[in-house]
XYZ file of C-alpha atoms in Angstrom:
733
model
C 39.949 35.701 -9.479
C 37.654 32.667 -9.728
C 36.296 33.358 -6.284
C 35.426 36.913 -7.249
C 33.914 35.721 -10.532
C 31.714 33.122 -8.806
C 30.488 35.635 -6.236
C 29.763 38.181 -8.958
C 27.929 35.628 -11.109
C 25.720 34.429 -8.252
C 24.927 37.999 -7.290
C 23.937 39.028 -10.819
C 22.026 35.823 -11.575
C 19.823 35.501 -8.548
C 17.089 33.621 -10.436
C 19.320 30.751 -11.538
C 21.072 30.692 -8.142
C 17.761 30.579 -6.290
C 16.482 27.816 -8.593
C 19.551 25.698 -7.769
C 19.195 26.376 -4.028
C 15.485 25.544 -4.109
C 16.157 22.373 -6.088
C 18.839 21.285 -3.627
C 16.551 22.052 -0.664
C 13.523 20.217 -2.100
C 15.588 17.217 -3.125
C 17.325 16.925 0.236
C 14.030 17.525 2.085
C 12.088 14.825 0.299
C 15.028 12.447 0.053
C 15.409 12.696 3.828
C 11.634 12.329 4.293
C 11.480 9.264 2.043
C 14.399 7.513 3.690
C 13.158 8.327 7.186
C 9.594 7.168 6.468
C 10.841 3.985 4.824
C 13.018 3.236 7.862
C 10.139 3.885 10.268
C 7.631 1.812 8.272
C 10.159 -1.017 8.041
C 10.919 -0.775 11.753
C 7.182 -0.726 12.599
C 6.588 -3.803 10.452
C 9.426 -5.640 12.201
C 8.053 -4.613 15.620
C 4.589 -5.874 14.637
C 5.970 -9.236 13.525
C 8.013 -9.570 16.729
C 5.008 -8.705 18.914
C 2.733 -11.171 17.122
C 5.117 -14.025 16.350
C 8.256 -13.467 18.414
C 11.784 -12.447 17.502
C 13.195 -15.932 17.002
C 15.024 -16.540 13.746
C 15.298 -20.315 13.624
C 13.467 -23.012 15.541
C 14.320 -26.660 16.241
C 11.577 -29.046 17.375
C 12.449 -32.552 18.541
C 13.468 -34.590 21.591
C 16.253 -32.301 22.743
C 18.145 -32.749 26.013
C 20.537 -30.467 27.906
C 23.577 -31.710 25.972
C 21.869 -30.957 22.674
C 20.915 -27.481 23.903
C 24.515 -26.836 24.925
C 25.718 -28.021 21.511
C 23.346 -25.566 19.793
C 24.481 -22.715 22.023
C 28.134 -23.463 21.261
C 27.645 -23.413 17.497
C 29.932 -20.778 15.973
C 27.303 -18.341 14.651
C 24.654 -18.886 17.349
C 24.104 -15.932 19.663
C 21.747 -17.787 21.985
C 19.374 -20.752 22.071
C 16.329 -20.661 24.371
C 13.762 -23.346 25.158
C 10.269 -22.142 24.258
C 8.328 -23.270 27.315
C 4.966 -22.237 25.858
C 5.242 -24.405 22.740
C 7.196 -27.308 24.198
C 5.234 -30.443 25.040
C 6.990 -33.550 26.270
C 8.682 -35.371 24.738
C 9.214 -32.738 22.021
C 11.121 -29.613 23.005
C 11.002 -26.386 20.974
C 14.236 -24.394 20.920
C 14.322 -20.823 19.568
C 17.678 -20.089 17.965
C 19.153 -16.600 17.497
C 22.129 -15.960 15.227
C 24.843 -13.328 15.309
C 24.774 -13.110 11.515
C 21.311 -14.169 10.453
C 22.194 -13.972 6.750
C 23.758 -17.430 6.950
C 20.781 -19.000 8.753
C 19.768 -21.152 5.782
C 23.281 -22.625 5.731
C 23.744 -22.904 9.514
C 20.435 -24.508 10.535
C 20.930 -27.655 8.391
C 24.434 -28.002 9.867
C 23.029 -27.782 13.398
C 20.328 -30.392 12.776
C 22.886 -32.657 11.091
C 25.233 -32.268 14.038
C 22.360 -33.214 16.403
C 21.437 -36.176 14.232
C 17.959 -34.816 13.485
C 15.925 -34.784 10.294
C 16.015 -31.645 8.193
C 12.315 -30.993 8.867
C 13.101 -30.564 12.575
C 14.306 -27.076 11.677
C 11.924 -24.232 10.854
C 12.555 -20.621 9.958
C 10.876 -17.337 10.830
C 10.451 -16.590 7.138
C 8.279 -13.480 7.560
C 10.777 -11.795 9.890
C 13.778 -12.874 7.831
C 12.157 -11.557 4.647
C 12.083 -8.086 6.191
C 15.870 -8.264 6.276
C 15.893 -9.462 2.634
C 16.926 -12.971 3.721
C 15.245 -15.723 1.699
C 15.513 -19.464 1.385
C 17.861 -20.102 -1.577
C 15.765 -23.180 -2.419
C 12.552 -21.179 -2.614
C 11.682 -20.570 -6.265
C 9.162 -17.852 -5.367
C 10.561 -15.932 -2.382
C 8.530 -13.049 -0.894
C 9.633 -9.891 -2.681
C 7.575 -7.257 -0.852
C 10.578 -5.573 0.774
C 12.540 -5.688 -2.476
C 9.563 -4.078 -4.230
C 9.439 -1.285 -1.648
C 13.183 -0.758 -1.994
C 12.882 -0.482 -5.774
C 10.142 2.155 -5.357
C 12.340 4.036 -2.866
C 15.308 3.952 -5.238
C 13.226 5.101 -8.223
C 11.745 8.018 -6.280
C 15.169 8.897 -4.894
C 16.617 8.949 -8.414
C 13.786 11.266 -9.486
C 14.654 13.603 -6.606
C 18.332 13.474 -7.484
C 17.486 14.467 -11.059
C 15.983 17.727 -9.764
C 19.406 18.899 -8.604
C 21.067 17.598 -11.739
C 18.578 19.300 -14.072
C 18.866 22.594 -12.206
C 22.631 22.581 -12.664
C 22.331 21.391 -16.253
C 20.056 24.284 -17.195
C 22.391 26.852 -15.620
C 25.670 25.304 -16.724
C 24.635 24.776 -20.344
C 23.780 28.467 -20.542
C 27.359 29.316 -19.477
C 29.252 27.307 -22.091
C 29.724 30.466 -24.139
C 31.205 32.356 -21.171
C 33.569 29.567 -20.189
C 34.599 29.263 -23.852
C 35.753 32.869 -23.664
C 37.712 32.100 -20.472
C 39.199 29.016 -22.118
C 40.308 31.086 -25.111
C 42.316 33.373 -22.863
C 44.088 30.535 -21.100
C 41.742 29.143 -18.411
C 42.273 25.415 -17.958
C 39.454 22.856 -17.503
C 40.737 22.345 -13.964
C 40.311 26.028 -13.143
C 36.807 26.049 -14.644
C 35.953 22.924 -12.668
C 37.206 24.580 -9.481
C 35.030 27.590 -10.192
C 31.954 25.430 -10.682
C 32.704 23.370 -7.581
C 33.003 26.383 -5.310
C 29.785 27.828 -6.737
C 28.024 24.518 -6.080
C 29.371 24.360 -2.540
C 28.279 27.922 -1.817
C 24.790 27.432 -3.266
C 23.966 23.930 -2.006
C 25.676 23.425 1.366
C 23.056 25.183 3.492
C 19.947 24.040 1.502
C 21.077 20.398 1.664
C 21.688 20.576 5.411
C 18.442 22.425 6.148
C 16.469 20.169 3.797
C 17.809 17.009 5.436
C 16.878 18.250 8.903
C 13.480 19.410 7.617
C 12.842 15.939 6.183
C 13.423 14.420 9.603
C 10.946 16.852 11.162
C 8.351 16.132 8.445
C 8.805 12.391 8.957
C 8.172 12.811 12.686
C 5.005 14.763 11.895
C 3.762 12.088 9.464
C 4.278 9.334 12.053
C 2.355 11.333 14.667
C -0.451 12.020 12.173
C -0.726 8.305 11.383
C -0.855 7.489 15.097
C -3.629 10.031 15.531
C -5.677 8.734 12.591
C -5.225 5.092 13.598
C -5.713 5.639 17.340
C -8.994 3.712 17.346
C -7.762 0.725 15.329
C -8.091 -2.346 17.509
C -4.960 -4.394 18.062
C -2.605 -1.805 16.594
C 0.491 -0.864 18.561
C 1.526 2.775 18.436
C 4.351 3.670 16.090
C 7.357 5.259 17.785
C 9.456 7.605 15.647
C 12.980 6.306 15.232
C 15.934 7.602 13.302
C 19.377 6.271 12.555
C 22.471 8.438 11.984
C 23.301 6.356 8.912
C 20.130 7.656 7.223
C 21.232 11.244 7.787
C 24.717 10.455 6.521
C 23.307 8.664 3.467
C 20.997 11.598 2.660
C 23.825 14.121 2.893
C 26.199 11.865 0.955
C 23.752 11.240 -1.906
C 22.824 14.925 -2.140
C 26.471 16.053 -2.149
C 27.414 13.330 -4.621
C 24.595 14.473 -6.915
C 25.848 18.048 -6.785
C 29.406 16.936 -7.556
C 28.282 14.824 -10.516
C 26.006 17.625 -11.757
C 28.950 20.015 -11.713
C 31.454 17.534 -13.110
C 29.370 16.659 -16.181
C 29.261 20.163 -17.732
C 32.907 20.696 -16.795
C 33.777 17.473 -18.626
C 31.700 18.645 -21.583
C 33.531 21.955 -21.624
C 36.925 20.266 -21.525
C 36.065 18.432 -24.745
C 35.012 21.585 -26.612
C 37.485 23.766 -28.448
C 37.425 27.440 -27.363
C 35.893 28.355 -30.765
C 33.051 25.834 -30.366
C 32.351 27.055 -26.838
C 32.327 30.712 -27.898
C 29.920 29.985 -30.744
C 27.533 28.265 -28.289
C 25.237 31.028 -27.072
C 23.389 28.749 -24.622
C 20.228 28.973 -26.653
C 17.618 26.221 -26.913
C 17.863 24.923 -30.465
C 16.359 22.018 -32.334
C 18.737 19.988 -34.470
C 15.869 19.502 -36.890
C 12.805 21.702 -37.107
C 9.536 19.840 -36.648
C 6.015 21.096 -37.175
C 3.576 21.050 -34.261
C 0.426 20.528 -36.297
C -2.045 20.338 -33.408
C -0.677 23.378 -31.544
C -0.419 25.457 -34.712
C -3.965 24.478 -35.659
C -5.306 25.443 -32.219
C -3.164 28.504 -31.433
C -1.644 29.635 -34.717
C 1.925 30.912 -34.999
C 2.417 31.063 -31.220
C 1.431 27.394 -30.969
C 4.027 26.442 -33.585
C 6.763 28.392 -31.772
C 5.744 26.996 -28.386
C 5.841 23.461 -29.829
C 9.387 23.961 -31.112
C 10.476 25.451 -27.778
C 9.042 22.486 -25.881
C 10.784 20.043 -28.216
C 14.050 21.874 -27.633
C 13.494 21.551 -23.870
C 12.376 17.920 -24.149
C 15.392 16.518 -22.359
C 15.306 19.111 -19.580
C 11.566 18.591 -19.038
C 11.735 14.792 -19.067
C 11.710 14.566 -15.270
C 8.746 16.957 -15.074
C 6.703 14.979 -17.594
C 7.448 11.645 -15.943
C 6.830 12.928 -12.393
C 3.591 14.725 -13.245
C 2.327 11.735 -15.231
C 3.067 9.337 -12.376
C 1.532 11.704 -9.833
C -1.652 12.124 -11.909
C -1.883 8.393 -12.531
C -1.049 7.426 -8.950
C -3.460 9.908 -7.399
C -6.416 9.109 -9.657
C -5.939 5.334 -9.516
C -5.453 5.494 -5.731
C -8.685 7.440 -5.198
C -10.608 5.156 -7.527
C -9.159 2.072 -5.838
C -10.170 3.249 -2.369
C -13.614 4.215 -3.657
C -14.090 0.731 -5.115
C -12.639 -0.814 -1.968
C -15.102 1.142 0.174
C -18.037 0.069 -2.002
C -16.868 -3.551 -1.834
C -16.339 -3.469 1.933
C -19.795 -1.989 2.489
C -21.316 -4.650 0.251
C -19.600 -7.614 1.842
C -19.378 -6.493 5.438
C -20.920 -3.339 6.849
C -24.149 -3.255 4.834
C -24.500 -7.025 4.843
C -24.117 -7.369 8.603
C -25.599 -4.002 9.536
C -28.468 -5.649 11.415
C -26.704 -8.894 12.330
C -24.502 -7.717 15.206
C -23.506 -4.812 17.395
C -21.029 -6.436 19.768
C -18.996 -9.592 19.147
C -17.144 -11.304 21.984
C -14.693 -14.133 21.332
C -14.160 -16.363 24.345
C -10.708 -17.851 23.833
C -10.036 -21.582 24.192
C -13.431 -22.306 25.746
C -16.211 -24.623 24.597
C -19.813 -23.447 24.401
C -20.845 -25.949 27.064
C -18.682 -24.075 29.602
C -20.324 -20.687 29.064
C -22.804 -20.105 31.874
C -23.293 -16.337 31.530
C -25.681 -16.386 28.535
C -28.721 -15.285 30.575
C -26.690 -12.718 32.519
C -25.554 -11.122 29.245
C -29.144 -10.865 28.048
C -29.947 -8.991 31.234
C -27.300 -6.280 30.625
C -28.934 -2.904 30.046
C -29.047 -2.051 26.332
C -28.961 -5.663 25.075
C -31.806 -6.484 22.685
C -30.787 -10.097 22.043
C -27.710 -12.322 22.268
C -26.670 -15.756 21.021
C -23.766 -17.894 22.170
C -22.432 -20.191 19.463
C -19.480 -22.321 18.468
C -18.419 -23.838 15.155
C -17.319 -27.359 14.268
C -16.265 -29.226 11.136
C -17.972 -32.237 9.595
C -18.693 -33.795 6.205
C -21.627 -35.697 4.790
C -22.165 -38.039 1.862
C -25.018 -37.116 -0.497
C -26.342 -39.617 -3.030
C -26.629 -38.318 -6.590
C -30.368 -38.941 -6.453
C -30.719 -36.457 -3.567
C -29.218 -33.521 -5.490
C -31.890 -30.918 -6.251
C -33.421 -30.578 -9.722
C -32.211 -26.957 -9.884
C -28.577 -28.057 -9.453
C -28.982 -30.807 -12.035
C -30.443 -28.260 -14.463
C -27.251 -26.221 -14.076
C -25.168 -29.220 -15.143
C -24.863 -31.157 -11.917
C -23.046 -30.585 -8.645
C -19.639 -31.022 -10.268
C -20.341 -28.229 -12.745
C -21.554 -25.867 -10.008
C -19.110 -26.643 -7.184
C -16.098 -27.942 -9.109
C -13.299 -29.250 -6.896
C -15.057 -28.044 -3.734
C -16.848 -31.403 -3.563
C -15.403 -34.913 -3.773
C -17.015 -37.218 -6.301
C -17.518 -40.835 -5.185
C -19.481 -43.799 -6.521
C -23.016 -42.529 -7.049
C -22.508 -39.905 -4.307
C -20.746 -36.697 -3.390
C -18.731 -35.953 -0.255
C -19.379 -32.336 0.780
C -18.426 -30.252 3.776
C -21.120 -29.844 6.410
C -20.004 -27.153 8.873
C -21.850 -27.249 12.186
C -22.982 -24.113 14.015
C -23.789 -24.975 17.650
C -26.149 -22.447 19.219
C -27.264 -22.084 22.814
C -30.715 -23.577 23.280
C -32.479 -20.237 23.678
C -30.786 -18.847 20.571
C -31.647 -21.964 18.580
C -35.278 -21.681 19.622
C -35.284 -18.030 18.543
C -33.891 -19.074 15.154
C -36.584 -21.729 14.739
C -39.260 -19.104 15.406
C -37.577 -16.812 12.876
C -37.937 -19.392 10.066
C -41.217 -20.930 11.254
C -39.944 -24.377 12.228
C -40.804 -26.137 15.484
C -37.885 -26.598 17.842
C -39.359 -29.544 19.675
C -37.073 -32.587 19.824
C -33.400 -32.983 18.967
C -32.210 -32.455 15.452
C -30.610 -30.182 12.887
C -31.813 -27.364 10.679
C -30.143 -27.662 7.275
C -29.168 -24.539 5.339
C -30.295 -25.970 2.031
C -28.772 -23.629 -0.502
C -25.853 -23.552 -2.921
C -24.379 -20.651 -4.859
C -25.463 -20.652 -8.484
C -21.987 -19.902 -9.808
C -23.153 -20.494 -13.394
C -25.642 -17.602 -13.542
C -24.296 -15.216 -10.870
C -20.967 -13.906 -9.622
C -19.584 -13.769 -6.104
C -20.553 -10.095 -5.722
C -24.258 -10.592 -6.411
C -24.834 -14.210 -5.463
C -27.967 -16.116 -6.322
C -28.801 -19.369 -4.573
C -30.699 -22.515 -5.502
C -31.687 -25.495 -3.307
C -28.742 -27.856 -2.663
C -30.632 -31.127 -2.089
C -34.170 -32.387 -2.292
C -36.053 -31.713 0.919
C -37.259 -35.271 1.385
C -34.799 -36.590 3.969
C -35.866 -36.912 7.570
C -32.310 -37.639 8.753
C -28.783 -36.718 7.697
C -25.545 -38.609 8.320
C -22.678 -36.417 9.556
C -19.125 -37.734 9.525
C -15.954 -36.620 11.281
C -14.055 -34.387 8.854
C -10.768 -36.048 9.753
C -12.000 -39.619 10.186
C -14.938 -40.319 7.886
C -15.450 -43.732 9.454
C -16.818 -41.915 12.521
C -20.389 -40.941 11.669
C -23.740 -40.334 13.284
C -27.273 -40.060 11.948
C -29.270 -37.124 13.290
C -32.869 -36.039 12.628
C -33.590 -33.101 10.319
C -35.997 -30.636 11.895
C -36.316 -28.665 8.712
C -34.691 -27.133 5.623
C -34.235 -23.408 5.051
C -32.386 -20.872 2.911
C -32.547 -18.229 5.647
C -29.556 -17.942 7.987
C -29.709 -17.009 11.688
C -28.856 -13.469 12.722
C -25.099 -14.031 13.116
C -22.048 -12.305 11.713
C -20.933 -15.367 9.789
C -19.918 -16.132 6.230
C -21.041 -19.591 5.103
C -19.201 -21.653 2.507
C -20.638 -21.500 -1.011
C -20.799 -25.248 -1.564
C -21.379 -26.568 1.954
C -24.430 -28.070 3.607
C -24.412 -26.051 6.840
C -26.030 -27.599 9.942
C -27.507 -25.539 12.793
C -27.979 -27.511 16.001
C -28.765 -26.643 19.641
C -26.252 -27.104 22.454
C -28.349 -29.902 23.969
C -27.972 -31.868 20.723
C -24.235 -31.181 20.466
C -23.600 -32.558 23.931
C -24.983 -35.909 22.714
C -22.974 -36.181 19.479
C -19.765 -34.304 20.294
C -17.983 -37.523 21.275
C -18.548 -39.007 17.826
C -18.133 -35.941 15.602
C -15.781 -33.665 17.559
C -13.679 -31.220 15.518
C -15.080 -28.155 17.258
C -13.126 -24.921 17.079
C -11.280 -23.785 20.184
C -13.145 -20.489 20.624
C -16.763 -19.653 21.379
C -18.542 -16.524 20.120
C -21.202 -14.299 21.657
C -23.234 -12.148 19.251
C -25.076 -9.234 20.820
C -27.678 -6.956 19.235
C -28.193 -3.610 20.971
C -31.285 -1.432 21.211
C -32.174 0.653 18.165
C -30.464 4.016 17.674
C -27.491 3.299 19.947
C -24.533 5.686 19.608
C -20.826 4.853 19.527
C -20.354 6.050 23.116
C -23.277 3.982 24.353
C -22.101 0.946 22.395
C -18.612 1.254 23.874
C -20.161 1.247 27.341
C -22.330 -1.760 26.482
C -19.299 -3.618 25.111
C -17.365 -2.912 28.317
C -20.271 -4.151 30.459
C -20.539 -7.410 28.492
C -16.790 -7.993 28.638
C -16.859 -7.393 32.377
C -19.497 -10.122 32.763
C -17.646 -12.750 30.747
C -13.996 -11.862 31.471
C -14.244 -12.724 35.148
C -13.596 -16.349 34.247
C -12.374 -16.393 30.652
C -9.901 -14.698 28.343
C -11.894 -12.688 25.821
C -11.546 -10.400 22.829
C -14.306 -8.017 21.786
C -15.288 -5.570 19.073
C -18.309 -3.475 18.240
C -19.817 -2.666 14.882
C -19.686 1.130 14.984
C -16.127 1.236 16.287
C -15.132 -1.306 13.648
C -16.485 0.956 10.922
C -14.753 4.008 12.387
C -11.481 2.081 12.592
C -11.857 0.880 9.010
C -12.470 4.437 7.802
C -9.448 5.683 9.764
C -7.272 2.958 8.285
C -8.406 3.944 4.809
C -7.710 7.601 5.590
C -4.259 6.679 6.865
C -3.498 4.629 3.761
C -4.798 7.444 1.540
C -2.702 9.951 3.479
C 0.464 7.949 2.920
C -0.197 7.141 -0.741
C -1.520 10.636 -1.385
C 1.646 12.081 0.135
C 3.761 10.035 -2.262
C 1.628 11.185 -5.193
C 1.982 14.772 -3.999
C 5.718 14.179 -3.685
C 5.881 13.082 -7.318
C 3.893 16.182 -8.276
C 6.287 18.370 -6.279
C 9.221 16.757 -8.073
C 7.658 17.602 -11.430
C 6.682 21.126 -10.396
C 10.117 21.770 -8.903
C 11.671 20.717 -12.191
C 9.340 23.079 -14.061
C 10.282 25.940 -11.722
C 13.930 25.056 -12.120
C 13.676 25.265 -15.890
C 11.486 28.340 -16.113
C 13.472 30.337 -13.569
C 16.724 29.230 -15.153
C 15.790 29.846 -18.786
C 16.363 33.594 -18.625
C 19.774 33.407 -20.282
C 18.903 30.530 -22.592
C 15.800 32.137 -24.084
C 16.754 35.774 -23.944
C 18.153 35.843 -27.461
C 15.286 33.654 -28.704
C 12.633 36.167 -27.669
C 14.745 39.122 -28.725
C 14.812 37.645 -32.226
C 11.040 37.147 -32.129
C 10.527 40.790 -31.123
C 12.875 41.942 -33.880
C 10.513 40.455 -36.450
C 7.411 42.003 -34.908
C 6.234 39.682 -32.100
C 4.378 41.597 -29.417
C 4.576 41.039 -25.632
C 0.996 39.710 -25.825
C 2.110 37.047 -28.311
C 5.002 36.149 -26.016
C 2.616 35.781 -23.081
C 0.366 33.614 -25.238
C 3.366 31.464 -26.105
C 4.204 31.040 -22.395
C 0.588 30.084 -21.662
C 0.635 27.462 -24.408
C 3.867 25.952 -23.063
C 2.452 25.829 -19.519
C -0.781 24.268 -20.825
C 1.132 21.556 -22.690
C 3.478 20.774 -19.779
C 0.577 20.354 -17.351
C -1.911 18.959 -19.869
C 0.234 16.297 -21.520
C 0.468 14.143 -18.332
C -3.297 14.511 -17.933
C -3.961 13.287 -21.480
C -1.631 10.334 -20.920
C -3.165 9.551 -17.533
C -6.885 9.649 -18.333
C -6.947 6.649 -20.715
C -4.680 4.664 -18.367
C -6.917 5.527 -15.413
C -10.055 4.512 -17.306
C -8.437 1.196 -18.278
C -7.219 0.584 -14.700
C -10.591 1.390 -13.151
C -12.354 -0.718 -15.777
C -10.107 -3.635 -14.929
C -10.715 -3.187 -11.178
C -14.489 -2.984 -11.660
C -14.439 -6.102 -13.845
C -12.210 -8.004 -11.421
C -14.407 -7.080 -8.449
C -17.683 -7.755 -10.329
C -19.147 -4.461 -9.137
C -21.924 -2.665 -10.946
C -20.221 0.229 -12.811
C -23.118 2.539 -11.930
C -22.298 2.146 -8.225
C -18.825 3.498 -8.915
C -20.006 6.290 -11.210
C -22.303 7.572 -8.457
C -19.355 7.784 -6.031
C -16.506 8.598 -8.426
C -14.143 11.018 -6.566
C -14.375 13.853 -9.091
C -13.851 16.757 -6.673
C -10.460 15.719 -5.194
C -9.197 14.715 -8.653
C -10.210 18.089 -10.124
C -8.604 19.929 -7.175
C -5.374 17.970 -7.673
C -5.379 18.716 -11.408
C -6.082 22.420 -10.850
C -3.269 22.579 -8.291
C -0.813 21.138 -10.820
C -2.000 23.500 -13.546
C -1.832 26.406 -11.105
C 1.744 25.759 -10.010
C 2.979 25.211 -13.564
C 1.245 28.449 -14.603
C 2.847 30.243 -11.646
C 6.296 29.018 -12.670
C 5.807 30.306 -16.197
C 4.301 33.563 -14.937
C 7.367 34.287 -12.832
C 9.784 33.255 -15.583
C 7.854 35.132 -18.255
C 7.610 38.275 -16.157
C 11.358 38.284 -15.596
C 11.902 37.735 -19.299
C 9.620 40.578 -20.380
C 11.200 42.937 -17.845
C 14.646 42.384 -19.398
C 16.078 44.614 -22.088
C 15.797 42.065 -24.877
C 17.337 44.400 -27.449
C 20.682 44.138 -25.634
C 20.564 40.362 -25.967
C 21.188 40.609 -29.711
C 24.380 42.607 -29.101
C 25.571 41.331 -25.729
C 25.341 38.005 -23.914
C 25.991 39.392 -20.448
C 23.370 38.725 -17.823
C 21.433 41.634 -16.427
């Protein structure tokens, strides 16, 4: 009998059945998509870490012999121990240790070092890789929580998806309390009612859950391919390979089925606690325990506004997921767009616009000193090259007497007030950093001509400027002279050993930097010297960086294709003898834009997902409210309400459901954007000119449109019913 009843009910109530099937499909689809994307992003992150830093878990560095290596390999939880030939330098040997169960690594590594008789600091841990497996040092008071944060987001979004199924069942089941009360009064047991509900749930949700889970996998594959396509030009990025684990599929199915079972069990449990008389008296209508006046809606829309307000308050619990999801989607989408707009403005300020005319191609010659580069003239002869400079950087410090500090700095309160802890205060002097930029002789001569200083003789050009941090911010920096321009020499000291120093002539002071893609420290006295000078003082100062850089400017109006060719030609010249890395300005900008698009695609998809969750909940409620609100509107019509008034009431409800999240979001968005603008010290007018109004308006209109569509469909079905019968009969037509 129950089988026949369930089949008959589903056949006669297609709207509520379809709403449950759609809810189950959407939830399973997006739950599968979320889990699959999370797994792939996690797997990609792990692959990136392994490619860049290796897959070792623990590392022991000390004087280790064969017996010690054997002892490590024989440790109970050690899978293997391998000597890292690349990092090992006699007498110290570096051993990479891999564990069978890496969750006990922070307990096992100290035991291994103790067994070898080594100090505790001989052991090191691959903390970044371990953190991706949620393994943290128990002694660390501030462990990295990025993965835990992502997991919390995944769980919250999954719970929101699960609520879609639950709400769909709740709407339908609550409307049937009256019917099951009748069955209970004629002898049906709670167990029989539960069986009926379970078989209905199985019939309605089995196929949508299965199809949705498979569809989520397919969507995840498509997202990964889209990201690969958008990020194809990003230098140094390895291509993401779609991966899937059977446990994810099983978890998706299990969670979806469990949600259905709980959603069915809850109303059955509620029914079992009701007496048959209480259940029969429950007509499944939406009622407020206490009538409340909707002053704003009644003021704006009259009687229909008051009725719509009461109806929305009665549906408050059912619409909670919709309100939360739509609010989060509005907030997430608007804040995301504003963040990327501000980020783009900031990046253009600090990088692309700032160095627009400073470089076209940059080549990094790995582990090679500038004195070994002999291809400088050959690079200048490459077709399309306008100019090129070979340079290297080194570290040094210099001591500046208080009397040599410029009057402008003293006016600001002294060097300590301007630079703070960036300088070291001594007796009547300051110790400041003095980075050295070593340029090839031809490039140095070109720089001297640029600033109008003679390049004859050996010496240094001093970048005599300091950031006026008192009267300007880091975004719009203003500079004042650092020291008085009276010195003919400057004493540079080794940054690591200040007792090593050398006095070099000063060819001139300037506040104009050479045409290089370099950021100079705010409170440093930068020195520019030619290669010929460096070769004389390198033995006393030292501290040069391992790599050398080649900055190339191309001819005006060069295109991306032409610049790619020029970059390849330059690399071909220099890579015959050295290991090099290269990049070009236009490609860098394209890659940056693609990365931003990729990030916006991912975050936008999650915002859209939240919107879909909210919209699906609205559809679930509106398509399932036929039985619940049938008597309500029949009563309204019995006292003279017209179909036009009913339509107006539906429109008001749709407007409130879609508009309330917008009203909540706008102030929060304004506050968030205001905070971001303040924190980034950007001019608000720059943002207002580029504020992403169009995509935000499109997103808002899409939400309003779908909510209106849901109410249109539900309202049309309602108005097409014979509402007069609802006052006499509670059967579903």
